Tab-separated table of C-alpha atoms and ligand atoms in Angstrom:
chain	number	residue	atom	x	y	z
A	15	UNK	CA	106.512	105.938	67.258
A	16	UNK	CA	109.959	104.569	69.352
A	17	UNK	CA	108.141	103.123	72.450
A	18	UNK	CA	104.607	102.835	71.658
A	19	UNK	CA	105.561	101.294	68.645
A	20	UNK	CA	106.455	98.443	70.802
A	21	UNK	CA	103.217	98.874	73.345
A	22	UNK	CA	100.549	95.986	73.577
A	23	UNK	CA	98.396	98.224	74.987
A	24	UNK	CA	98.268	102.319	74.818
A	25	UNK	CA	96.468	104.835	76.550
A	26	UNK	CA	96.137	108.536	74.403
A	27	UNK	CA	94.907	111.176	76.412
A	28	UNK	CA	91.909	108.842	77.899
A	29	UNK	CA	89.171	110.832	80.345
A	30	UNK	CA	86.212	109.547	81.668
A	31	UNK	CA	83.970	111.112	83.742
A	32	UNK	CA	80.677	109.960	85.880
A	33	UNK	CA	78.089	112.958	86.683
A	34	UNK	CA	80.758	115.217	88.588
A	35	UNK	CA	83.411	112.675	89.248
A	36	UNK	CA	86.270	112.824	86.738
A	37	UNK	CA	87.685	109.446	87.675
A	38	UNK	CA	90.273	109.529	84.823
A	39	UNK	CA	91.875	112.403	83.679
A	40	UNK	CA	93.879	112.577	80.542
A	41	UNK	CA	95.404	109.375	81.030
A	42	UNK	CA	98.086	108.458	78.623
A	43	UNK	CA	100.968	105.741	79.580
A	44	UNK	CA	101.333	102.618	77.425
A	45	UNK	CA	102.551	98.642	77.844
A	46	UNK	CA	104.835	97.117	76.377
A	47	UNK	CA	104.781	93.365	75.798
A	48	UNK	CA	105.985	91.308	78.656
A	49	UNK	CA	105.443	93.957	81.112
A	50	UNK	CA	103.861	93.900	84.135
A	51	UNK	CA	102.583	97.463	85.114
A	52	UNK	CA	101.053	98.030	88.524
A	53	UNK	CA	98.489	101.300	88.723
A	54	UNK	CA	99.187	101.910	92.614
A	55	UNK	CA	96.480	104.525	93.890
A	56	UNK	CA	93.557	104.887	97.177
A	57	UNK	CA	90.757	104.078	96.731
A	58	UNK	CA	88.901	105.824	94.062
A	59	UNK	CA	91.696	106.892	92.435
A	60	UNK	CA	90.354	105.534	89.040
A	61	UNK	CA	92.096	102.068	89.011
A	62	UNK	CA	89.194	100.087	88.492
A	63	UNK	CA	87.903	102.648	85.915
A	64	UNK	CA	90.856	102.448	83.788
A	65	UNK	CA	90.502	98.529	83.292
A	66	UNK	CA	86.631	99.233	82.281
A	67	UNK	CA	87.939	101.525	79.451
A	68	UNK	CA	90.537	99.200	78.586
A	69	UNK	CA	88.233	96.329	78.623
A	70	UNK	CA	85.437	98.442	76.543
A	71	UNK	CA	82.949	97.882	79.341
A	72	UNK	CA	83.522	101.845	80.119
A	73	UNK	CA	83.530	103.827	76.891
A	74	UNK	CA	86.016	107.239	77.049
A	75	UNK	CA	84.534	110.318	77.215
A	76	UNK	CA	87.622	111.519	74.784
A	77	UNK	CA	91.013	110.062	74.102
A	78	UNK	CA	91.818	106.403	72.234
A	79	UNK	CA	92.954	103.181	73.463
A	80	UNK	CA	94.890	100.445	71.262
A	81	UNK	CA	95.844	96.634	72.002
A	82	UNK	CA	98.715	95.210	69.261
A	83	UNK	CA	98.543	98.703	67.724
A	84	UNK	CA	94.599	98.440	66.551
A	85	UNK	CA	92.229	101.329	67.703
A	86	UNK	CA	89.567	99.424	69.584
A	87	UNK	CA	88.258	102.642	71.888
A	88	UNK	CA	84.974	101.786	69.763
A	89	UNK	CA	85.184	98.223	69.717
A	90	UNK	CA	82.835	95.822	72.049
A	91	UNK	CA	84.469	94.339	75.204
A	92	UNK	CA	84.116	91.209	73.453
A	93	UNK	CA	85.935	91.455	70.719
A	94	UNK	CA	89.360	92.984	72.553
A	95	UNK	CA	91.805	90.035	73.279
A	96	UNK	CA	92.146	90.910	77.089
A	97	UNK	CA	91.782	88.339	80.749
A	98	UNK	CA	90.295	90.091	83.575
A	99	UNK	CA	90.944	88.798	86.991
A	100	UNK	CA	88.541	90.350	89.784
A	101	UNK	CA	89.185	90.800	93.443
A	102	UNK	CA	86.585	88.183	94.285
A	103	UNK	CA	87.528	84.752	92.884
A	104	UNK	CA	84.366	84.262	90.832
A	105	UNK	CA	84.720	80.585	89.874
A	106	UNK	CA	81.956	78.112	89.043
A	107	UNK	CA	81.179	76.330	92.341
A	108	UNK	CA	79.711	73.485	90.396
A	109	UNK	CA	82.471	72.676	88.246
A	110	UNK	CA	85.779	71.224	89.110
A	111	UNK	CA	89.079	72.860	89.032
A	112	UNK	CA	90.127	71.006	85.607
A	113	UNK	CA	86.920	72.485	84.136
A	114	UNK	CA	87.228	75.458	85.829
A	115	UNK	CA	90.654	75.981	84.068
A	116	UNK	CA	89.146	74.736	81.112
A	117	UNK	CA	86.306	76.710	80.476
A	118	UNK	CA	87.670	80.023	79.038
A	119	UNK	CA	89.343	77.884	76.258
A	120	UNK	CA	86.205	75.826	75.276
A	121	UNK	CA	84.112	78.742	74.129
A	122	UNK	CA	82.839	77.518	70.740
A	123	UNK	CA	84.680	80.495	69.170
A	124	UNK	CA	87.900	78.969	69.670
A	125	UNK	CA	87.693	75.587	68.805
A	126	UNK	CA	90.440	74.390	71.072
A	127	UNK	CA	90.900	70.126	70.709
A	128	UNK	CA	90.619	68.326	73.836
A	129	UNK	CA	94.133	66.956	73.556
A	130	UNK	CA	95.880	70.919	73.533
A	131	UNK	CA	93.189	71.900	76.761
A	132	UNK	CA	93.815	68.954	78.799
A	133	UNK	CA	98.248	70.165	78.020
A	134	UNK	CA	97.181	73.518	78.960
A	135	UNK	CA	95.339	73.221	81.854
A	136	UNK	CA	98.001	70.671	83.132
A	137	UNK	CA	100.763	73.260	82.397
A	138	UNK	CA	99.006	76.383	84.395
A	139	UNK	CA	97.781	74.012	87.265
A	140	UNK	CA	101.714	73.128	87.991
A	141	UNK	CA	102.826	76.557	87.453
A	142	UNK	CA	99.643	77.748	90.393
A	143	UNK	CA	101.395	74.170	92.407
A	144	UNK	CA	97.043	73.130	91.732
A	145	UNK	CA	97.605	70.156	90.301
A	146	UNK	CA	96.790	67.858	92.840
A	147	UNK	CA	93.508	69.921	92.952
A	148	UNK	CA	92.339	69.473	89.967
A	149	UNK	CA	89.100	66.674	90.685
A	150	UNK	CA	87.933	68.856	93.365
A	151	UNK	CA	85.222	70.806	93.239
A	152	UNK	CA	85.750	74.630	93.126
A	153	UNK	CA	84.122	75.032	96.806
A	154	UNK	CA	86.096	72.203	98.256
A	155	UNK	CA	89.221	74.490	98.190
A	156	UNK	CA	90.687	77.205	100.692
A	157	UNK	CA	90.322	80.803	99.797
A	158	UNK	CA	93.914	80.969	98.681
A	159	UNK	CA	93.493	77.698	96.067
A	160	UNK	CA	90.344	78.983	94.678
A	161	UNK	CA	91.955	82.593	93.837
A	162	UNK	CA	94.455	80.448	92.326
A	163	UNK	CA	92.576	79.030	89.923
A	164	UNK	CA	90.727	82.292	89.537
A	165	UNK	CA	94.139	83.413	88.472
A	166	UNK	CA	94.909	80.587	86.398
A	167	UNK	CA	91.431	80.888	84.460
A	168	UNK	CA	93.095	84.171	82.835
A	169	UNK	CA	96.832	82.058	82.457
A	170	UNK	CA	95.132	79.747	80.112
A	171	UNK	CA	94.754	82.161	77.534
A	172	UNK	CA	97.197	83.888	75.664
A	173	UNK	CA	95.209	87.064	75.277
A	174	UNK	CA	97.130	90.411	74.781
A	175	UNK	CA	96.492	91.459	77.606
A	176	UNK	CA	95.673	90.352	81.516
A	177	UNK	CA	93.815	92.720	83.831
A	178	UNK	CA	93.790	92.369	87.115
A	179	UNK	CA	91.879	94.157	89.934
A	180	UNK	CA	93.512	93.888	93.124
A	181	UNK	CA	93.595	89.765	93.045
A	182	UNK	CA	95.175	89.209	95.872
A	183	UNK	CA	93.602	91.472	98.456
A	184	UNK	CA	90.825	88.935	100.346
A	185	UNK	CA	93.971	86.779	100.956
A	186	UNK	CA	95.836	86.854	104.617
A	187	UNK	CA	98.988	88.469	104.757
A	188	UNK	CA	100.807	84.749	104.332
A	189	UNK	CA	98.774	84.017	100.890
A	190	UNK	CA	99.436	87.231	99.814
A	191	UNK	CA	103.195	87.112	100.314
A	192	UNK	CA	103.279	84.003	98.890
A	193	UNK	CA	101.104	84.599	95.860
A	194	UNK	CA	102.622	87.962	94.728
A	195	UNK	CA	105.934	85.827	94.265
A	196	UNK	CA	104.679	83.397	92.346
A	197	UNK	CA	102.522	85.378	90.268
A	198	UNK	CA	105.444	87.452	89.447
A	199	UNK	CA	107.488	84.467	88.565
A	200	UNK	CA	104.757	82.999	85.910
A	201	UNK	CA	103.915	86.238	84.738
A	202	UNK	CA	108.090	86.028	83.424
A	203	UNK	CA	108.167	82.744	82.433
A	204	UNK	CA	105.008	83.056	80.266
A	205	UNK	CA	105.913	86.234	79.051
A	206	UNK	CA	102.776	87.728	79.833
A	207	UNK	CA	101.556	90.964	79.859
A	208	UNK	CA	99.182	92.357	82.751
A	209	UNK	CA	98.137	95.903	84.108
A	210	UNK	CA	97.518	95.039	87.753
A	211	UNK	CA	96.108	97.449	89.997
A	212	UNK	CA	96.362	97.791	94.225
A	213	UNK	CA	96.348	99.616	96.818
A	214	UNK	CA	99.645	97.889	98.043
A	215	UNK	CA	102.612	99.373	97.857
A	216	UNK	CA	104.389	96.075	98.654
A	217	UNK	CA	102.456	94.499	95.931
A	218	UNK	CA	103.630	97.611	93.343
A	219	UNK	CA	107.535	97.194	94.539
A	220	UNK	CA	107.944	94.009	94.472
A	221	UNK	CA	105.964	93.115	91.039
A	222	UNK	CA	105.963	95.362	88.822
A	223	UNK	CA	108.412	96.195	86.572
A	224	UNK	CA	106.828	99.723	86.306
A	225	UNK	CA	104.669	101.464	88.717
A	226	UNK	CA	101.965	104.040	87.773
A	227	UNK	CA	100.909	106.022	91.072
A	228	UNK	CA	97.783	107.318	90.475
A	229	UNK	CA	95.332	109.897	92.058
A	230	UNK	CA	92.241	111.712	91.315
A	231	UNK	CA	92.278	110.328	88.080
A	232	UNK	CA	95.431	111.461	87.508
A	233	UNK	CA	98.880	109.643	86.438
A	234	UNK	CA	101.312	111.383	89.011
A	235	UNK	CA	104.306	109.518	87.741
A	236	UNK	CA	105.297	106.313	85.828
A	237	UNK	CA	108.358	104.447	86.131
A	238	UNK	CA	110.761	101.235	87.696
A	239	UNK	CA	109.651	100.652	91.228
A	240	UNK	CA	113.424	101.872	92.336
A	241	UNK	CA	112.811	105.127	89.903
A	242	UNK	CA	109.434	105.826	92.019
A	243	UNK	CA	111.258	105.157	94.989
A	244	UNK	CA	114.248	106.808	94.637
A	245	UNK	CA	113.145	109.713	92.481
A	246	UNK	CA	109.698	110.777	93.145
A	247	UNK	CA	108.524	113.608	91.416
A	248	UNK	CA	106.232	115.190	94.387
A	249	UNK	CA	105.653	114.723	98.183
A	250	UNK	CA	102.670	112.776	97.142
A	251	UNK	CA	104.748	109.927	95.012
A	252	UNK	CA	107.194	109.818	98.062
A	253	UNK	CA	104.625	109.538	100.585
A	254	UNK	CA	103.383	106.112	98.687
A	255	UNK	CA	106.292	103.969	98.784
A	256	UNK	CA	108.607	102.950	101.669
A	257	UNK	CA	108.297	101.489	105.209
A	258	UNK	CA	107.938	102.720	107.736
A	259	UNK	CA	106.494	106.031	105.445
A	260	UNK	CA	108.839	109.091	104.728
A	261	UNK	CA	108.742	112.082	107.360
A	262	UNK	CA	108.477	115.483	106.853
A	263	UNK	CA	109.872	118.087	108.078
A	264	UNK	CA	108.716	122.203	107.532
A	265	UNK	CA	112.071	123.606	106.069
A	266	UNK	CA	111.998	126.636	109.094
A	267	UNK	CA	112.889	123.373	111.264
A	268	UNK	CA	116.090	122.672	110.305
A	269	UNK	CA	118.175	126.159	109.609
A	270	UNK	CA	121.263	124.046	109.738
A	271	UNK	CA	121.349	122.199	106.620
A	272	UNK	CA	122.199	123.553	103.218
A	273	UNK	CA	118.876	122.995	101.352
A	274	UNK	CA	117.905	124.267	97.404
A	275	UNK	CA	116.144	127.366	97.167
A	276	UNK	CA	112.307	127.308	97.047
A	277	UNK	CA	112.365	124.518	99.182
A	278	UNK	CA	109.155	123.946	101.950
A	279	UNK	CA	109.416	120.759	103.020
A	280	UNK	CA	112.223	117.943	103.695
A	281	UNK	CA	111.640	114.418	102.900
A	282	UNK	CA	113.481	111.988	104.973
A	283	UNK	CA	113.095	108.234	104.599
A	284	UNK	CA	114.890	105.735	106.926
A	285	UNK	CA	118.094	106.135	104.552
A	286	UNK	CA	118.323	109.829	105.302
A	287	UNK	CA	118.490	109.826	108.626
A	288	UNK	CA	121.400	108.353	110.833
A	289	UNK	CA	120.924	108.808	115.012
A	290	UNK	CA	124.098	108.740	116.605
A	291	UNK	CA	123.336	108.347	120.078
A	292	UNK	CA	125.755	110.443	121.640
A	293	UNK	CA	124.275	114.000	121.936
A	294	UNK	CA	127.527	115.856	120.104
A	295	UNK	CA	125.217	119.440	119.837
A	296	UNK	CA	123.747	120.279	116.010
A	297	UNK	CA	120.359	118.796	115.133
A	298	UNK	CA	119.497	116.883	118.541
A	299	UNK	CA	116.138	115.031	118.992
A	300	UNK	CA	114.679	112.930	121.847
A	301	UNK	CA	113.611	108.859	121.495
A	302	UNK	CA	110.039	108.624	122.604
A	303	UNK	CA	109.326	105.355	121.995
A	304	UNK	CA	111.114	101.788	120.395
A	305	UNK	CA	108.659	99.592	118.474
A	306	UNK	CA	110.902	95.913	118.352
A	307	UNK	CA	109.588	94.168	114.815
A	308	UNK	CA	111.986	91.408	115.836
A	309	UNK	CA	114.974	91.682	113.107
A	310	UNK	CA	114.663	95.820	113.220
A	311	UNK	CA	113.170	98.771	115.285
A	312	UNK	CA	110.945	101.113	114.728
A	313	UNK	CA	112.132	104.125	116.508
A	314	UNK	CA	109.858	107.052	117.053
A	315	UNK	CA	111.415	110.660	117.699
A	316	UNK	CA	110.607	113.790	118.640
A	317	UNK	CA	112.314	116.849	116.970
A	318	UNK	CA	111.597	120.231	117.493
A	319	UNK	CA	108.039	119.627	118.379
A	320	UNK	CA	107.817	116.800	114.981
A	321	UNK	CA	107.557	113.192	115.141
A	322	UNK	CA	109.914	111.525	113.074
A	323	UNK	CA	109.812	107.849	112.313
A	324	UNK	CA	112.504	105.621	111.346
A	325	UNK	CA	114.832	101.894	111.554
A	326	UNK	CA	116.965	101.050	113.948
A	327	UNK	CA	119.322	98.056	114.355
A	328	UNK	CA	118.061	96.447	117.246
A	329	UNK	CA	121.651	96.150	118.267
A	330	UNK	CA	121.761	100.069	118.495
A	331	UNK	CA	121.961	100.641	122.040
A	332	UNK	CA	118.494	103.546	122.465
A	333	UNK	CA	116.261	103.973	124.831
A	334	UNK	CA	113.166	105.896	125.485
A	335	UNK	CA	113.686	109.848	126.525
A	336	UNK	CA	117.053	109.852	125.388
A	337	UNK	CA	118.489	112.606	123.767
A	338	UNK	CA	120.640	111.648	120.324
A	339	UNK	CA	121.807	112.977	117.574
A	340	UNK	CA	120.436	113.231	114.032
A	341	UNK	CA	122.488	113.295	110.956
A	342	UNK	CA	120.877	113.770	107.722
A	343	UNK	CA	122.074	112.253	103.896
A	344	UNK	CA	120.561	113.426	101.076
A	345	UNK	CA	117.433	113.955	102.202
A	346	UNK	CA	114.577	115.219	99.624
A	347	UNK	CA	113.188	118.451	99.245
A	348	UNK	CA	109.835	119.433	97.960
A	349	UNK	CA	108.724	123.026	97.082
A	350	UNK	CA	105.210	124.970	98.181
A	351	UNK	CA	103.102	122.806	95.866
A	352	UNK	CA	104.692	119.672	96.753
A	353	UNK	CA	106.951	119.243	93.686
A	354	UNK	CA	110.047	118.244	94.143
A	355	UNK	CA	113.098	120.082	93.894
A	356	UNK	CA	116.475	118.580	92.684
A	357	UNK	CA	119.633	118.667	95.570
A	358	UNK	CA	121.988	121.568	94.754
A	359	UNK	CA	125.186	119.691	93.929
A	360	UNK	CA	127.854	119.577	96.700
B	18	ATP	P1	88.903	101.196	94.705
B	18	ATP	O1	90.326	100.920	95.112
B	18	ATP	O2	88.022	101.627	95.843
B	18	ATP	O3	88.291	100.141	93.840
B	18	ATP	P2	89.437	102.771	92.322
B	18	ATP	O4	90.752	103.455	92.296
B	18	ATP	O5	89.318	101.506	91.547
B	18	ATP	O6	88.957	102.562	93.818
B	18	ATP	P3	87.263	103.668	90.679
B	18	ATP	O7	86.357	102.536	91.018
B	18	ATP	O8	87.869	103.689	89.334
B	18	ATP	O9	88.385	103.845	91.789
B	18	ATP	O10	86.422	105.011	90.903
B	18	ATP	C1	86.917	106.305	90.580
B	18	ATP	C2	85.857	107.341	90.895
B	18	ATP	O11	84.768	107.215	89.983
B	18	ATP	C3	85.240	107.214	92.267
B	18	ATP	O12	85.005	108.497	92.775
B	18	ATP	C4	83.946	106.470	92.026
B	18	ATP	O13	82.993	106.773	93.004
B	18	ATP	C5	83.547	106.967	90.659
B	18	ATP	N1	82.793	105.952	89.884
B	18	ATP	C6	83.274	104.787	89.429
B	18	ATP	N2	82.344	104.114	88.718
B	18	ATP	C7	81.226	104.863	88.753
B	18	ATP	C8	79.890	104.738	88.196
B	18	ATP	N3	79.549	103.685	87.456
B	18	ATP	N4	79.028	105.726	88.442
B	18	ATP	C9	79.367	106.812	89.167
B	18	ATP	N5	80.591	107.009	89.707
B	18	ATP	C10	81.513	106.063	89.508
């Protein structure tokens, strides 16, 4: 068993398919408790699908899902111990915060005294920084408080799982930023376990402690947010993480490096490519434009025809329609089909 043994929730082989859309494909990655693991993917990828089938309002066409090592692939949404947070807050307008918070614990079925929801709801409302919000009414609060106590709604339980669909995404950028953090820091000192999916990549980096990037169904790779980065298995997975995105380059472009066999296409992120800006001959492009971000630059360069992306210190003395020089470390190289190749060792 080794590491599902430890899994909260496990996906075998899951599929699920709508008319002629297979929007999961043989799905099969598992959670262990404590972990929070972000499904990063465009839209339609299958994200929202796969939290339907582990919810059991989707059944699987084939494969089997378990939460705390039961089989519940047949089981009734309501009987598997999961939290689902939407991307729309969906809070009820007419009740305050406190019995916003409270509500999910005072289903009859749990029989939760007063006394232990009133210590509860306290608890998540400081960890969310709600608790001065807690006589308002749910509509008397800005969109960034109400999705907090949206999110809090699922903190108050202690299910096996949380779900959560792209929570923070009808937030401003500020919210969002500020959110992510904090969500990340409850979700470690509860303990708690959540598959979160997004479109963000920011999101996926900085909370997860394992990101799933998904497409067409499909689970291209699964792993730490510095293995994805670092290591991705395909041009795809590298295309999904880093700012500002990875270039490539055709292979036939640059004779002059030592690159594996097989290779097609060079991958070079920001890392991989240093400018020196005197023009000393060998691979020689030409700055076409500086984009100032404030604390870096974004400098855009042509080579060979290509437009290459990358950061600059805004210190580096460049200008537009100068010629420099480009050096490149370690770059990554991808074969035909997009896989990737490892470096030959030098
Ligand atoms: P988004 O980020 O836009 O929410 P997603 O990654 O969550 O996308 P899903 O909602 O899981 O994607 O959809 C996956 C695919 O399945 C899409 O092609 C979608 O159109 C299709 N699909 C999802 N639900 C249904 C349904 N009930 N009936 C028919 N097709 C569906």
């Amino acid at each position: 068993m080794g590491a599902l043994a430890m899994a909260n929730v496990a996906l075998r082989h899951v599929s699920k398919r709508f008319g002629p859309v297979e929007a999961v494909r043989d799905l099969s990655f598992a959670i262990n408790h404590g972990e929070l693991v972000v499904l990063l993917g465009p839209s339609g990828a299958g994200k929202t699908t796969t939290l339907r089938l582990v919810t059991g309002l989707e059944r699987p066409d084939a494969g089997s899902i378990s939460i705390d090592g039961r089989d519940v692939t047949r089981d009734p949404p309501g009987t598997r111990d999961i939290a689902f947070v939407f991307q729309q807050y969906s809070l009820y307008p007419h009740l305050t915060v406190y019995d916003n918070l409270a509500f999910p614990l005072r289903s009859p079925a749990r029989r939760v005294p007063e006394a232990a929801i009133r210590k509860r709801v306290e608890h998540t409302a400081e960890l969310l920084h709600i608790a001065g919000k807690l006589g308002n009414k749910a509509t008397r609060l800005s969109g960034g408080e109400m999705q907090r106590v949206a999110i809090g709604r699922a903190l108050v339980r202690d299910p096996s799982i949380h779900l959560m669909d792209e929570p923070l995404s009808s937030l401003d950028a500020k919210l969002r930023a500020e959110l992510r953090l904090e969500l990340k820091r409850i979700q470690v000192e509860l303990g708690a376990t959540i598959l979160y999916v997004t479109h963000d990549q920011v999101e996926a980096m900085t909370m997860a402690s394992r990101i799933g990037v998904i497409k067409d169904g499909e689970l291209l790779q699964l792993g730490t947010p510095r293995e994805i980065y670092e290591n991705p298995n395909s041009r795809y997975v590298a295309g999904r993480l880093g700012t500002p995105q990875i270039n490539f380059l055709p292979a036939g472009l640059v004779p002059e490096i030592a690159m594996p066999s097989g290779t097609d296409t060079v991958g070079i992120r920001t890392e991989h490519l240093q400018i020196a800006a005197a023009n000393g001959g060998g691979i020689v492009g030409r700055v076409r434009r500086i984009e100032h971000l404030g604390d870096q630059n974004h400098v855009h360069l042509e080579y060979r025809g290509q437009m290459l992306v990358t950061l600059a210190d805004p210190h580096q003395p460049l200008q537009a329609d100068q010629e420099v020089e480009l050096e490149l470390v370690d770059p990554l190289y991808f074969d035909a089909a997009g896989r990737r190749i490892a470096a030959t060792a030098h």
